[in-house]
Coordinates of C-alpha atoms in Angstrom, one line a residue:
M29 CA -15.9 9.3 -20.9
I30 CA -12.9 7.9 -23.6
D31 CA -11.6 10.8 -24.9
S32 CA -10.6 9.2 -28.0
R33 CA -8.9 11.9 -29.2
R34 CA -5.9 12.0 -26.5
V35 CA -5.8 8.3 -26.7
F36 CA -4.1 8.3 -30.1
S37 CA -2.3 11.5 -29.8
M38 CA -0.3 10.6 -26.6
S39 CA 2.4 8.7 -26.3
C40 CA 4.3 5.0 -24.9
D41 CA 7.2 3.9 -24.4
L42 CA 7.0 0.6 -23.0
F43 CA 6.6 -1.5 -26.5
P44 CA 8.8 0.3 -28.7
S45 CA 8.2 -2.0 -31.6
L46 CA 4.7 -0.8 -32.7
G47 CA 6.5 3.0 -32.2
T48 CA 5.6 5.6 -29.1
K49 CA 3.6 8.3 -30.8
G50 CA 1.9 9.4 -33.9
M51 CA 0.0 7.2 -36.5
V52 CA 1.0 4.1 -36.4
N53 CA -0.9 1.8 -38.4
M54 CA -1.6 -2.0 -37.0
P55 CA -2.1 -4.6 -39.2
S56 CA -5.9 -6.0 -40.8
T57 CA -5.2 -9.2 -39.8
C58 CA -5.8 -7.7 -35.9
R59 CA -9.0 -6.2 -37.1
S60 CA -11.5 -6.6 -33.7
L61 CA -14.8 -8.9 -35.2
L62 CA -16.7 -6.8 -32.9
D63 CA -17.2 -3.7 -35.4
P64 CA -18.0 -5.6 -38.4
N65 CA -18.7 -1.4 -40.3
G66 CA -16.3 -0.2 -38.3
M67 CA -12.6 1.5 -40.4
A68 CA -10.7 -1.0 -42.4
M69 CA -7.4 0.5 -40.9
R70 CA -7.0 0.7 -37.9
R71 CA -4.5 3.0 -35.9
V72 CA -2.7 2.0 -32.3
P73 CA -4.4 3.6 -29.6
W74 CA -1.6 4.7 -27.6
G75 CA -3.8 5.3 -23.9
A76 CA -5.1 1.4 -24.7
L77 CA -1.8 0.0 -25.0
T78 CA -0.2 1.8 -21.8
A79 CA -3.0 -0.2 -19.6
A80 CA -2.2 -3.3 -21.5
C81 CA 1.6 -2.6 -20.5
Q82 CA 0.7 -1.6 -17.0
V83 CA -0.9 -4.8 -16.1
L84 CA 2.2 -6.9 -17.6
L85 CA 4.7 -5.5 -16.1
G86 CA 3.0 -5.4 -12.4
S87 CA 1.8 -1.6 -11.9
V88 CA -2.2 -2.6 -11.6
Q89 CA -3.1 -4.1 -8.5
A90 CA -6.7 -6.0 -8.3
H91 CA -8.9 -7.0 -5.3
Q92 CA -12.8 -8.2 -6.3
E93 CA -15.1 -8.2 -3.5
G94 CA -18.6 -9.6 -4.8
Q95 CA -19.6 -7.4 -7.6
T96 CA -17.2 -4.9 -7.2
L97 CA -13.5 -4.5 -8.9
T98 CA -11.2 -2.1 -6.9
L99 CA -7.8 -1.7 -9.2
E100 CA -4.7 0.4 -8.3
C101 CA -3.2 1.5 -11.0
Q102 CA 0.0 4.5 -11.9
D103 CA -1.2 7.7 -12.5
K104 CA 0.3 10.4 -15.0
H105 CA 2.7 11.4 -12.4
G106 CA 4.1 8.2 -11.4
G107 CA 1.8 7.9 -8.3
R108 CA -0.6 5.2 -7.1
Q109 CA -4.5 5.7 -8.0
V110 CA -7.3 3.5 -7.4
I111 CA -10.1 2.8 -9.7
R112 CA -13.1 0.6 -9.2
V113 CA -15.6 -0.9 -11.8
E114 CA -19.1 -2.2 -9.9
Q115 CA -21.3 -4.4 -12.3
G116 CA -25.2 -4.2 -12.1
Q117 CA -27.8 -5.8 -13.7
S118 CA -27.5 -4.4 -17.0
N119 CA -24.7 -2.2 -17.1
F120 CA -21.1 -1.1 -15.8
S121 CA -20.5 2.0 -13.7
W122 CA -17.0 3.0 -13.5
V123 CA -15.5 5.3 -10.8
N124 CA -11.9 7.2 -11.1
A125 CA -12.2 6.1 -14.2
G126 CA -10.2 9.2 -16.4
T127 CA -10.6 9.3 -20.0
T128 CA -7.3 7.8 -21.4
V129 CA -5.2 5.1 -20.1
R130 CA -7.3 3.3 -16.6
P131 CA -10.7 3.7 -18.8
Y132 CA -8.8 0.7 -20.9
L133 CA -7.7 -0.6 -17.4
L134 CA -11.5 -0.7 -16.5
I135 CA -12.5 -3.4 -19.4
L136 CA -9.6 -5.2 -19.0
G137 CA -11.0 -5.6 -15.2
E138 CA -13.9 -6.7 -16.6
A139 CA -12.7 -9.5 -19.1
L140 CA -10.1 -11.5 -17.4
I141 CA -12.6 -11.0 -13.8
F142 CA -16.1 -10.5 -14.2
G143 CA -15.5 -13.2 -17.4
K144 CA -16.9 -10.0 -19.7
H145 CA -16.2 -9.6 -23.6
P146 CA -15.2 -12.6 -25.2
E147 CA -12.9 -11.7 -27.7
L148 CA -10.7 -9.7 -25.1
Q149 CA -10.6 -12.5 -22.8
E150 CA -9.4 -14.6 -26.1
R151 CA -7.4 -12.4 -27.3
W152 CA -5.3 -11.7 -23.8
Q153 CA -5.3 -15.3 -23.4
G154 CA -3.1 -15.5 -26.9
L155 CA -1.4 -12.6 -25.8
L156 CA 0.0 -14.7 -22.5
E157 CA 0.9 -17.7 -24.6
T158 CA 3.4 -16.2 -26.6
M159 CA 5.1 -15.4 -23.1
K160 CA 4.7 -18.4 -21.9
D161 CA 8.0 -19.1 -21.7
V162 CA 9.1 -16.3 -19.3
R163 CA 7.7 -15.1 -15.8
L164 CA 5.5 -12.5 -15.3
P165 CA 4.5 -10.2 -14.7
L166 CA 7.3 -8.6 -16.6
A167 CA 10.7 -6.3 -16.1
R168 CA 10.3 -3.3 -18.1
I169 CA 13.3 -4.4 -20.5
Q170 CA 11.5 -8.3 -20.9
L171 CA 8.4 -6.1 -21.7
S172 CA 10.6 -4.2 -24.6
N173 CA 12.6 -7.0 -25.9
L174 CA 9.2 -9.2 -26.1
S175 CA 7.7 -6.5 -28.2
A176 CA 10.4 -7.5 -31.0
Q177 CA 9.1 -10.3 -31.8
E178 CA 6.1 -10.8 -34.4
P179 CA 3.9 -13.3 -32.3
V180 CA 3.9 -11.0 -29.4
K181 CA 3.7 -7.8 -31.6
D182 CA 0.9 -9.5 -33.8
A183 CA -0.7 -10.9 -30.3
M184 CA -1.0 -7.4 -28.8
C185 CA -2.0 -5.7 -31.7
K186 CA -4.9 -7.6 -31.7
V187 CA -5.6 -7.3 -27.6
L188 CA -5.6 -3.0 -28.6
D189 CA -8.1 -3.4 -31.1
T190 CA -10.6 -5.5 -29.6
L191 CA -9.6 -3.2 -26.7
Y192 CA -10.4 -0.4 -28.5
T193 CA -13.4 -1.4 -29.8
V194 CA -14.6 -2.6 -27.3
G195 CA -14.2 0.5 -25.4
K196 CA -15.1 2.5 -29.4
L197 CA -18.6 0.9 -28.6
E198 CA -19.2 0.4 -24.6
G199 CA -17.8 2.7 -23.1
A200 CA -20.4 6.2 -23.6
Y201 CA -22.8 3.9 -21.4
R202 CA -20.3 3.1 -17.9
V203 CA -21.7 5.9 -15.4
E204 CA -19.2 7.5 -14.3
S205 CA -17.9 8.8 -11.1
E206 CA -15.6 10.8 -9.3
A207 CA -14.6 9.7 -5.2
A208 CA -11.6 9.1 -2.6
L209 CA -11.7 5.3 -3.2
P210 CA -10.0 3.9 0.1
A211 CA -6.9 1.5 -1.0
P212 CA -8.0 -2.7 0.1
A213 CA -5.9 -4.7 2.5
R214 CA -4.5 -7.1 -0.1
Y215 CA -4.9 -7.5 -4.1
E216 CA -5.6 -11.2 -3.7
H217 CA -7.3 -11.1 -7.3
T218 CA -4.2 -9.6 -9.2
P219 CA -2.6 -12.9 -10.4
L220 CA -5.7 -13.1 -12.4
L221 CA -4.9 -10.5 -15.3
W222 CA -2.1 -12.7 -15.8
G223 CA -4.1 -15.7 -16.6
G224 CA -3.2 -17.5 -12.8
T225 CA -5.6 -18.0 -10.1
V226 CA -6.3 -16.7 -6.6
K227 CA -5.3 -18.6 -3.3
R228 CA -8.3 -18.4 -0.6
A229 CA -7.8 -18.7 2.8
A230 CA -10.5 -17.5 6.0
A231 CA -9.0 -15.3 7.3
D232 CA -8.0 -16.3 11.0
P233 CA -10.1 -14.6 13.3
L234 CA -7.1 -15.1 16.4
S235 CA -4.8 -13.4 13.7
P236 CA -3.8 -9.5 15.7
E237 CA -5.9 -7.8 12.6
S238 CA -8.9 -10.0 13.0
V239 CA -9.1 -8.8 17.0
L240 CA -8.0 -5.5 16.6
A241 CA -10.6 -4.8 13.8
R242 CA -12.8 -6.3 16.1
R243 CA -12.6 -4.9 18.9
V244 CA -12.7 -1.3 17.8
G245 CA -15.9 -1.8 17.0
R246 CA -16.2 -1.6 21.1
G247 CA -13.8 0.7 21.8
V248 CA -10.3 -1.2 22.7
R249 CA -7.2 -0.2 24.2
A250 CA -3.9 -2.7 22.6
L251 CA -0.7 -2.5 22.9
L252 CA 0.9 -3.9 19.2
C253 CA 4.8 -5.5 20.2
G254 CA 7.5 -6.4 18.0
P255 CA 10.6 -6.8 15.4
T256 CA 11.2 -2.7 13.9
G257 CA 9.8 -2.4 11.0
C258 CA 7.1 -5.4 11.1
G259 CA 4.4 -3.8 10.4
K260 CA 2.2 -2.9 13.2
T261 CA 1.9 0.3 12.3
E262 CA 0.6 -0.7 8.3
L263 CA -1.6 -3.2 10.7
D264 CA -2.8 0.1 13.1
K265 CA -3.8 2.1 10.0
R266 CA -5.7 -1.3 8.2
V267 CA -8.6 -1.9 10.8
A268 CA -9.0 2.3 10.7
L269 CA -9.4 1.7 7.0
Q270 CA -12.0 -1.3 7.8
T271 CA -13.4 0.3 10.3
G272 CA -14.2 2.9 9.2
A273 CA -13.2 4.7 12.0
R274 CA -10.6 8.2 11.9
L275 CA -6.8 8.0 12.2
V276 CA -4.7 10.5 14.3
S277 CA -1.7 9.7 14.9
I278 CA 1.0 10.7 17.3
K279 CA 4.8 9.6 16.8
G280 CA 6.8 8.9 19.9
R281 CA 10.6 10.8 20.0
P282 CA 12.7 11.9 21.9
G283 CA 11.6 15.6 23.1
L284 CA 8.6 15.8 22.3
E285 CA 6.5 19.2 24.0
D286 CA 3.1 18.9 25.2
R287 CA 1.8 20.8 22.2
D288 CA 3.2 18.2 19.9
M289 CA 1.0 16.0 22.2
I290 CA -1.8 17.3 23.6
G291 CA -1.5 20.8 21.7
F292 CA -1.2 24.3 22.9
I293 CA -2.9 28.0 23.5
S294 CA -1.8 30.3 20.1
P295 CA -2.0 34.2 20.5
T296 CA -4.7 35.0 17.4
V297 CA -6.3 38.5 16.4
Q298 CA -8.8 37.7 19.1
G299 CA -7.0 36.9 21.7
P300 CA -5.5 33.3 23.1
Q301 CA -6.4 30.4 21.6
W302 CA -6.5 26.7 22.4
M303 CA -5.1 24.5 19.3
D304 CA -5.8 20.9 19.4
G305 CA -2.8 18.8 19.4
P306 CA -3.0 14.9 18.4
L307 CA -4.5 13.3 22.0
A308 CA -6.8 16.8 22.2
R309 CA -8.0 15.8 18.4
A310 CA -9.0 12.4 18.9
W311 CA -10.6 13.1 22.2
R312 CA -12.8 16.1 20.1
L313 CA -13.3 13.8 17.6
A314 CA -15.3 11.8 19.6
Q315 CA -16.9 13.9 21.7
G316 CA -18.8 14.6 18.7
G317 CA -20.0 11.0 18.1
E318 CA -17.4 9.9 15.3
R319 CA -15.3 6.7 15.8
V320 CA -11.9 7.0 16.6
V321 CA -8.4 5.3 16.5
L322 CA -5.2 7.4 18.1
L323 CA -2.0 5.6 16.6
V324 CA 0.4 6.3 19.7
D325 CA 3.9 4.3 17.7
E326 CA 7.1 4.0 19.0
L327 CA 5.5 4.5 22.3
L328 CA 8.2 3.7 24.3
R329 CA 9.4 6.8 22.4
L330 CA 7.9 8.8 24.5
D331 CA 9.2 10.0 28.1
A332 CA 8.0 9.3 31.1
Y333 CA 5.7 12.6 31.5
H334 CA 4.4 12.2 28.9
R335 CA 3.6 8.0 28.8
N336 CA 1.7 9.3 32.1
V337 CA 0.2 11.9 30.4
L338 CA -1.5 8.4 28.7
I339 CA -2.0 6.6 32.2
G340 CA -4.2 9.4 33.2
G341 CA -5.9 9.8 30.1
L342 CA -7.1 5.7 29.8
D343 CA -8.7 6.2 33.4
D344 CA -12.3 6.0 32.5
V345 CA -15.1 7.7 34.4
N346 CA -18.8 7.0 34.2
A347 CA -21.2 9.0 33.6
E348 CA -21.8 10.7 36.7
E349 CA -18.1 11.3 37.2
L350 CA -18.1 13.3 34.1
E351 CA -21.2 15.3 35.3
A352 CA -19.1 15.9 38.3
L353 CA -16.2 17.6 35.9
T354 CA -18.0 19.1 33.1
G355 CA -21.2 20.1 34.5
Q356 CA -23.8 18.9 32.2
A357 CA -25.6 15.3 32.6
H358 CA -24.5 12.8 30.3
P359 CA -25.7 9.3 29.0
A360 CA -24.4 6.3 31.2
G361 CA -21.3 5.1 29.9
R362 CA -17.8 5.1 30.1
Y363 CA -15.6 7.8 29.2
Y364 CA -12.6 8.9 28.9
T365 CA -11.6 12.3 29.8
L366 CA -8.5 14.9 29.2
E367 CA -8.7 18.2 30.3
L368 CA -6.6 20.7 28.4
P369 CA -4.1 22.4 30.5
G370 CA -4.4 26.4 31.2
A371 CA -7.5 25.9 28.4
G372 CA -9.9 25.1 31.1
E373 CA -11.6 22.5 29.2
V374 CA -12.0 19.3 30.2
L375 CA -12.7 16.9 26.8
Y376 CA -14.5 13.0 26.8
A377 CA -15.2 10.5 24.7
S378 CA -17.5 7.7 25.1
T379 CA -14.9 4.3 25.5
S380 CA -16.7 2.7 22.8
L381 CA -16.1 5.5 20.3
L382 CA -12.3 6.2 21.4
S383 CA -9.9 3.0 20.7
V384 CA -6.0 3.7 21.9
I385 CA -3.5 1.3 20.0
C386 CA 0.1 1.7 21.3
T387 CA 3.3 0.0 19.4
T388 CA 6.2 -0.9 20.8
N389 CA 9.5 -2.3 19.3
V390 CA 11.3 -5.1 20.1
G391 CA 15.3 -5.1 20.2
G392 CA 17.8 -3.0 21.3
S393 CA 18.6 -1.0 17.9
Y394 CA 16.0 1.9 18.8
T395 CA 16.3 4.7 21.1
Q396 CA 14.6 3.8 24.3
S397 CA 13.6 6.0 26.7
G398 CA 12.7 3.0 30.0
E399 CA 10.0 0.4 29.9
I400 CA 6.5 0.5 30.2
D401 CA 4.8 1.7 33.3
P402 CA 3.3 -1.7 35.3
A403 CA 0.5 1.5 36.0
L404 CA -0.1 1.8 31.9
L405 CA 0.2 -0.9 30.7
R406 CA -2.8 -2.6 32.9
R407 CA -4.4 -0.7 31.1
F408 CA -4.0 -1.9 27.9
Q409 CA -6.9 -4.4 27.6
R410 CA -5.5 -6.5 24.5
T411 CA -1.9 -7.2 24.3
L412 CA -0.8 -8.5 20.9
F413 CA 2.9 -10.4 19.1
L414 CA 3.1 -9.5 15.9
E415 CA 6.2 -11.3 13.8
Y416 CA 7.1 -10.8 10.6
P417 CA 4.6 -10.8 7.9
E418 CA 4.3 -14.2 5.6
A419 CA 5.4 -14.1 1.9
A420 CA 1.8 -14.6 1.1
D421 CA 0.8 -11.6 2.8
I422 CA 4.3 -8.9 1.7
L423 CA 5.0 -10.5 -1.2
P424 CA 2.0 -8.9 -3.2
V425 CA 2.6 -5.1 -2.1
Y426 CA 6.4 -6.0 -3.0
R427 CA 5.5 -6.8 -6.2
Q428 CA 3.3 -3.4 -6.9
A429 CA 6.8 -1.8 -5.7
C430 CA 9.2 -3.8 -8.1
A431 CA 8.0 -7.0 -9.3
P432 CA 10.7 -8.8 -11.5
A433 CA 13.1 -8.2 -8.3
A434 CA 10.4 -8.6 -5.0
E435 CA 10.8 -12.4 -4.5
V436 CA 15.4 -11.9 -4.1
A437 CA 14.2 -8.6 -1.8
Y438 CA 12.0 -10.5 0.0
S439 CA 14.1 -13.6 0.4
L440 CA 17.0 -11.0 1.0
E441 CA 15.1 -10.0 4.1
V442 CA 14.5 -13.4 5.6
V443 CA 18.3 -13.9 5.3
T444 CA 19.4 -10.3 7.5
R445 CA 17.2 -11.4 9.8
S446 CA 19.8 -14.7 10.8
S447 CA 23.0 -12.8 10.1
T448 CA 23.1 -9.6 12.9
T449 CA 25.8 -9.5 15.2
A450 CA 23.0 -10.6 17.6
D451 CA 23.3 -13.7 16.0
G452 CA 26.7 -13.9 16.0
Q453 CA 27.0 -12.7 12.6
L454 CA 28.5 -9.2 10.9
L455 CA 24.7 -6.6 10.0
E456 CA 24.0 -4.9 12.9
R457 CA 21.0 -4.9 11.8
P458 CA 18.2 -7.0 9.7
M459 CA 16.3 -5.4 6.7
N460 CA 12.6 -4.7 7.5
I461 CA 9.6 -3.5 5.4
G462 CA 10.3 -0.6 5.2
V463 CA 13.9 -1.2 3.7
T464 CA 12.4 -3.7 1.4
L465 CA 10.7 -1.2 -0.6
N466 CA 13.3 1.6 -0.9
Y467 CA 15.8 -1.3 -2.1
L468 CA 12.8 -2.5 -4.6
A469 CA 12.2 1.2 -6.2
E470 CA 15.9 2.3 -6.6
V471 CA 15.7 -1.2 -8.6
Q472 CA 12.5 -0.1 -10.5
D473 CA 14.1 2.9 -10.8
L474 CA 17.5 1.3 -12.7
L475 CA 15.4 -0.8 -14.8
D476 CA 13.7 2.2 -16.0
M477 CA 16.9 3.2 -17.1
G478 CA 17.5 0.2 -18.5
M479 CA 19.7 -1.3 -15.9
L480 CA 19.8 -5.6 -16.2
L481 CA 17.7 -6.2 -13.0
R482 CA 21.0 -8.6 -11.6
A483 CA 23.4 -5.9 -12.2
A484 CA 20.2 -3.3 -10.5
L485 CA 19.5 -5.2 -7.5
E486 CA 23.5 -4.9 -7.5
A487 CA 23.3 -1.0 -7.3
A488 CA 20.7 -0.7 -4.5
L489 CA 22.6 -2.6 -2.2
L490 CA 24.7 -0.2 -1.5
V491 CA 22.4 3.0 -1.3
T492 CA 19.2 1.8 0.4
V493 CA 20.4 -1.9 2.2
V494 CA 24.0 -1.5 2.8
P495 CA 23.6 1.8 5.1
F496 CA 20.4 0.8 7.1
C497 CA 22.2 -2.4 7.7
C498 CA 25.6 -2.2 8.7
A499 CA 27.6 -0.9 11.0
M500 CA 29.3 2.4 10.6
T501 CA 33.0 2.8 10.9
Q502 CA 34.7 5.6 13.3
A503 CA 35.8 7.2 9.4
G504 CA 31.6 7.7 8.9
T505 CA 32.0 5.0 6.0
P506 CA 30.1 1.4 6.6
D507 CA 32.0 -1.8 7.6
E508 CA 33.9 -3.4 4.8
A509 CA 32.4 -7.5 6.2
G510 CA 29.1 -6.2 6.5
I511 CA 28.7 -5.1 2.9
N512 CA 30.7 -8.4 1.7
M513 CA 28.4 -10.5 3.7
L514 CA 25.4 -9.2 2.0
K515 CA 26.7 -8.6 -1.5
V516 CA 27.3 -12.3 -1.0
K517 CA 24.2 -13.9 0.3
L518 CA 22.7 -11.5 -2.8
Q519 CA 24.9 -13.6 -5.7
A520 CA 23.4 -16.9 -3.6
E521 CA 19.8 -15.7 -4.1
C522 CA 20.5 -14.4 -7.7
Q523 CA 22.2 -17.7 -9.0
Q524 CA 18.8 -19.7 -7.1
R525 CA 16.5 -17.5 -8.7
K526 CA 18.6 -18.3 -12.5
V527 CA 18.3 -13.5 -12.2
A528 CA 20.8 -12.6 -14.9

């Protein structure tokens, strides 16, 4: 439920022409027509202002599915929070609405995506009209500068008065609940918040994501191959989320021990007890009837011994063979088995409930411990080759990290893919999704400090992209020629997009 006292007592420094906190009056001309009996003097509702500014800054992402709208926004600690509004026959219900900012985000979603609250729609469109000469979402310094323009300030006050009034008149009638909500795979409806449109594309039934999601419902052994940082691990996580499966992960690395992979016997007050590692945990969950995705990340960083453990684990047996191992009868079907070393226990998992998805990088700039044994390769039912995601798929993620810099960062990432020593160029390795996200996070921090966008892009390059992409000299510093190449390519991208 909206806490009006906190809405007016909190602070907001995103739209400084209205101030940052306290009792600040808005012009009487901005008053909403929805509440003719309300007080003539209206003050700035700082919670509503924060919500409106977060939308304009690209800090709010939207995904609609039928009568459900999911938003991802900032929480008060700077993290991410997933909230939801569901449209019923006679009312809306809110999930994780909070009391100060998030209720107004949900009301904006009701207006801009569900088409409710006509006055709010009209006033929001009026606000966007005053900003038609700039591209949304805005950088923080852009919004700060725009707030000083009287038409923008006046339009914002109109939005705030209507937004607050809708919350006052209707907020108490929302059915509210709290829940741990999963984030959608995509936020393709975000442009609707800025007056844009949604590009709709049919899901490709042959895409790696579609193939995996379809097969995980019946159990699958799959190998994902692709360049480092192309999103293989995130794809596995999305598939687990889509199918409602429990995700258990093993990260391949040199020196991995049995206890890190299978489990170990631990001394306790009650005597020695077996403690499950990731492999045993996945088997045990599936044995208990849960659908499980076991993700073995960077398979080739496991040593040969632990890859052979997987070979044994992925040999399936029938119910009669399983009965011979466990001494118990089991329903007809195929099962994976896992013997716990030293514990005298054999775990089993139906092949229809346990999916094993392994990832491996291609290229030479990472540590491997050999090639995949043909015996293991034969056990994979699907081998999928991934490329870097298309711009339409990854740019929404980058905009969420730092909307003003997303296009420049993505273009720079693409350019570096053909600028490595393997291509006769100077970079040791190209940027990938993780590096680009780190780059954008640093740019956003610098923008929040008041730095101009181009200066922030140049400064962030040196502490995120350069250390990853450039070879190191014997003195332990990044190669100067590689640094200069990155600077030149960044300058070209900035000039092309007229970034100041």
